Amino acid sequence: MIQVREIDHLVLRIRDVATMLHFYCEVLGCTVERRRDDLGLIQLRAGRSLIDLVPVDGPLGREGGAPAQAQGRNLDHFCLRVEPFDEAAMRTQLQAAGIEPGTVKSRYGAEGYGPSLYVTDPEGNVVELKGPPDLQGQETR
């Protein structure tokens, strides 16, 4: 039987490399782990997982469909587990970067219920930032 442990990586098809690198590296703290400019692939370390950025005008990007946009996304959202989950500090950091964070609510995830908030990256992808599980175990969404 196949047993899934955690998200290994996800792939985002993007239009603007510099803006997306700024958001994921400078704002959210990911790091560039590997680049394959010959393929049009940038892999970012996000904790134990990877976020792959594939520019739509690169070799890999030209193989897929249209890039994400308000009327046609490649996925609904993805969730990054963050710790510590310091709402005030996160809000300050995100707003300083021109990103308006959503309301913190308790939502269910891989480790159970816990605080989370949603942000939108510069190309319209919705990112959930999720903290550690809480003991109350109630969803407020």
Protein backbone atom coordinates (compact mmCIF):
# COMPACT_ATOMS: atom_id res chain seq x y z
CA MET A 1 0.00 0.00 0.00
CA ILE A 2 1.22 3.50 -0.83
CA GLN A 3 1.50 5.76 2.24
CA VAL A 4 1.88 9.50 1.71
CA ARG A 5 3.96 11.21 4.40
CA GLU A 6 4.00 14.89 3.38
CA ILE A 7 4.10 17.17 0.37
CA ASP A 8 7.41 16.75 -1.46
CA HIS A 9 7.06 19.61 -3.91
CA LEU A 10 4.61 21.55 -5.98
CA VAL A 11 5.11 23.33 -9.27
CA LEU A 12 3.90 26.84 -10.07
CA ARG A 13 3.86 28.10 -13.63
CA ILE A 14 4.85 31.77 -13.44
CA ARG A 15 5.27 34.90 -15.57
CA ASP A 16 7.63 37.12 -13.52
CA VAL A 17 10.67 35.37 -12.01
CA ALA A 18 12.04 38.36 -10.07
CA THR A 19 8.72 39.20 -8.41
CA MET A 20 8.02 35.61 -7.48
CA LEU A 21 11.55 35.06 -6.10
CA HIS A 22 11.16 38.21 -4.01
CA PHE A 23 7.84 36.98 -2.58
CA TYR A 24 8.89 33.41 -1.80
CA CYS A 25 12.49 34.15 -0.71
CA GLU A 26 12.42 37.65 0.79
CA VAL A 27 8.89 37.69 2.19
CA LEU A 28 8.31 34.02 3.12
CA GLY A 29 11.94 33.01 3.78
CA CYS A 30 12.38 30.22 1.22
CA THR A 31 15.81 29.77 -0.36
CA VAL A 32 16.89 28.92 -3.88
CA GLU A 33 18.10 25.34 -3.74
CA ARG A 34 18.70 24.63 -7.40
CA ARG A 35 18.39 26.36 -10.75
CA ARG A 36 18.17 24.78 -14.17
CA ASP A 37 18.04 27.77 -16.48
CA ASP A 38 18.44 25.43 -19.45
CA LEU A 39 15.04 23.95 -18.54
CA GLY A 40 13.43 27.02 -17.05
CA LEU A 41 13.23 25.63 -13.51
CA ILE A 42 13.96 27.24 -10.15
CA GLN A 43 13.58 25.04 -7.07
CA LEU A 44 13.00 26.75 -3.73
CA ARG A 45 13.49 25.09 -0.36
CA ALA A 46 10.38 25.50 1.81
CA GLY A 47 11.26 23.64 5.00
CA ARG A 48 11.29 19.94 4.12
CA SER A 49 9.47 20.58 0.84
CA LEU A 50 10.21 22.28 -2.46
CA ILE A 51 8.34 24.86 -4.50
CA ASP A 52 9.30 24.70 -8.17
CA LEU A 53 8.92 27.87 -10.20
CA VAL A 54 8.58 27.28 -13.94
CA PRO A 55 8.53 30.44 -16.07
CA VAL A 56 5.88 30.04 -18.79
CA ASP A 57 8.27 31.40 -21.43
CA GLY A 58 11.00 28.82 -20.67
CA PRO A 59 11.46 25.33 -22.17
CA LEU A 60 9.36 23.55 -19.49
CA GLY A 61 6.86 26.37 -19.30
CA ARG A 62 6.12 26.32 -23.01
CA GLU A 63 5.06 22.66 -22.66
CA GLY A 64 2.14 23.50 -20.34
CA GLY A 65 -0.98 25.58 -20.56
CA ALA A 66 -1.63 29.19 -19.70
CA PRO A 67 -0.13 30.75 -16.57
CA ALA A 68 -2.18 31.30 -13.44
CA GLN A 69 -4.47 34.30 -13.53
CA ALA A 70 -7.55 35.58 -11.74
CA GLN A 71 -9.95 33.72 -14.04
CA GLY A 72 -7.97 30.48 -14.42
CA ARG A 73 -5.66 29.09 -11.76
CA ASN A 74 -3.57 25.95 -11.89
CA LEU A 75 -4.55 25.12 -8.28
CA ASP A 76 -6.85 26.49 -5.58
CA HIS A 77 -4.19 27.03 -2.91
CA PHE A 78 -1.31 25.31 -1.19
CA CYS A 79 -0.36 25.30 2.44
CA LEU A 80 3.03 25.98 4.00
CA ARG A 81 3.51 24.91 7.62
CA VAL A 82 5.21 27.73 9.55
CA GLU A 83 6.63 27.82 13.06
CA PRO A 84 6.48 29.82 15.12
CA PHE A 85 3.08 31.16 14.17
CA ASP A 86 3.42 34.71 15.47
CA GLU A 87 0.45 36.51 13.96
CA ALA A 88 1.61 40.04 14.81
CA ALA A 89 5.13 39.51 13.45
CA MET A 90 3.84 37.79 10.31
CA ARG A 91 1.30 40.54 9.68
CA THR A 92 3.98 43.23 10.08
CA GLN A 93 6.36 41.44 7.71
CA LEU A 94 3.72 40.75 5.07
CA GLN A 95 2.26 44.27 5.15
CA ALA A 96 5.76 45.78 4.91
CA ALA A 97 6.12 43.80 1.68
CA GLY A 98 2.79 45.15 0.38
CA ILE A 99 0.93 41.88 1.02
CA GLU A 100 -2.38 41.98 2.85
CA PRO A 101 -2.79 38.87 5.02
CA GLY A 102 -6.20 37.39 5.62
CA THR A 103 -7.88 36.72 8.93
CA VAL A 104 -6.34 34.12 11.21
CA LYS A 105 -8.69 31.21 11.76
CA SER A 106 -8.34 27.68 13.08
CA ARG A 107 -8.36 25.30 10.12
CA TYR A 108 -7.75 21.62 9.68
CA GLY A 109 -4.49 20.43 8.11
CA ALA A 110 -2.04 17.53 8.11
CA GLU A 111 -1.37 17.87 11.84
CA GLY A 112 -4.94 18.66 12.89
CA TYR A 113 -6.59 21.97 13.66
CA GLY A 114 -4.41 25.03 14.05
CA PRO A 115 -4.12 28.71 13.20
CA SER A 116 -3.75 29.72 9.59
CA LEU A 117 -4.06 32.70 7.32
CA TYR A 118 -4.19 33.15 3.59
CA VAL A 119 -2.10 35.44 1.38
CA THR A 120 -1.93 35.81 -2.36
CA ASP A 121 1.40 35.76 -4.18
CA PRO A 122 2.20 38.33 -6.89
CA GLU A 123 0.75 36.12 -9.63
CA GLY A 124 -2.54 35.28 -7.93
CA ASN A 125 -1.69 31.94 -6.29
CA VAL A 126 -3.29 31.57 -2.87
CA VAL A 127 -0.89 30.44 -0.13
CA GLU A 128 -2.07 29.27 3.28
CA LEU A 129 0.41 29.83 6.12
CA LYS A 130 -0.39 27.30 8.86
CA GLY A 131 0.87 27.11 12.41
CA PRO A 132 1.21 24.21 14.83
CA PRO A 133 -1.82 22.23 15.92
CA ASP A 134 -3.82 23.59 18.83
CA LEU A 135 -5.53 21.58 21.54
CA GLN A 136 -9.03 22.93 20.99
CA GLY A 137 -9.38 21.23 17.61
CA GLN A 138 -12.14 23.43 16.24
CA GLU A 139 -12.41 24.93 12.80
CA THR A 140 -13.46 28.58 12.67
CA ARG A 141 -13.66 28.85 8.92
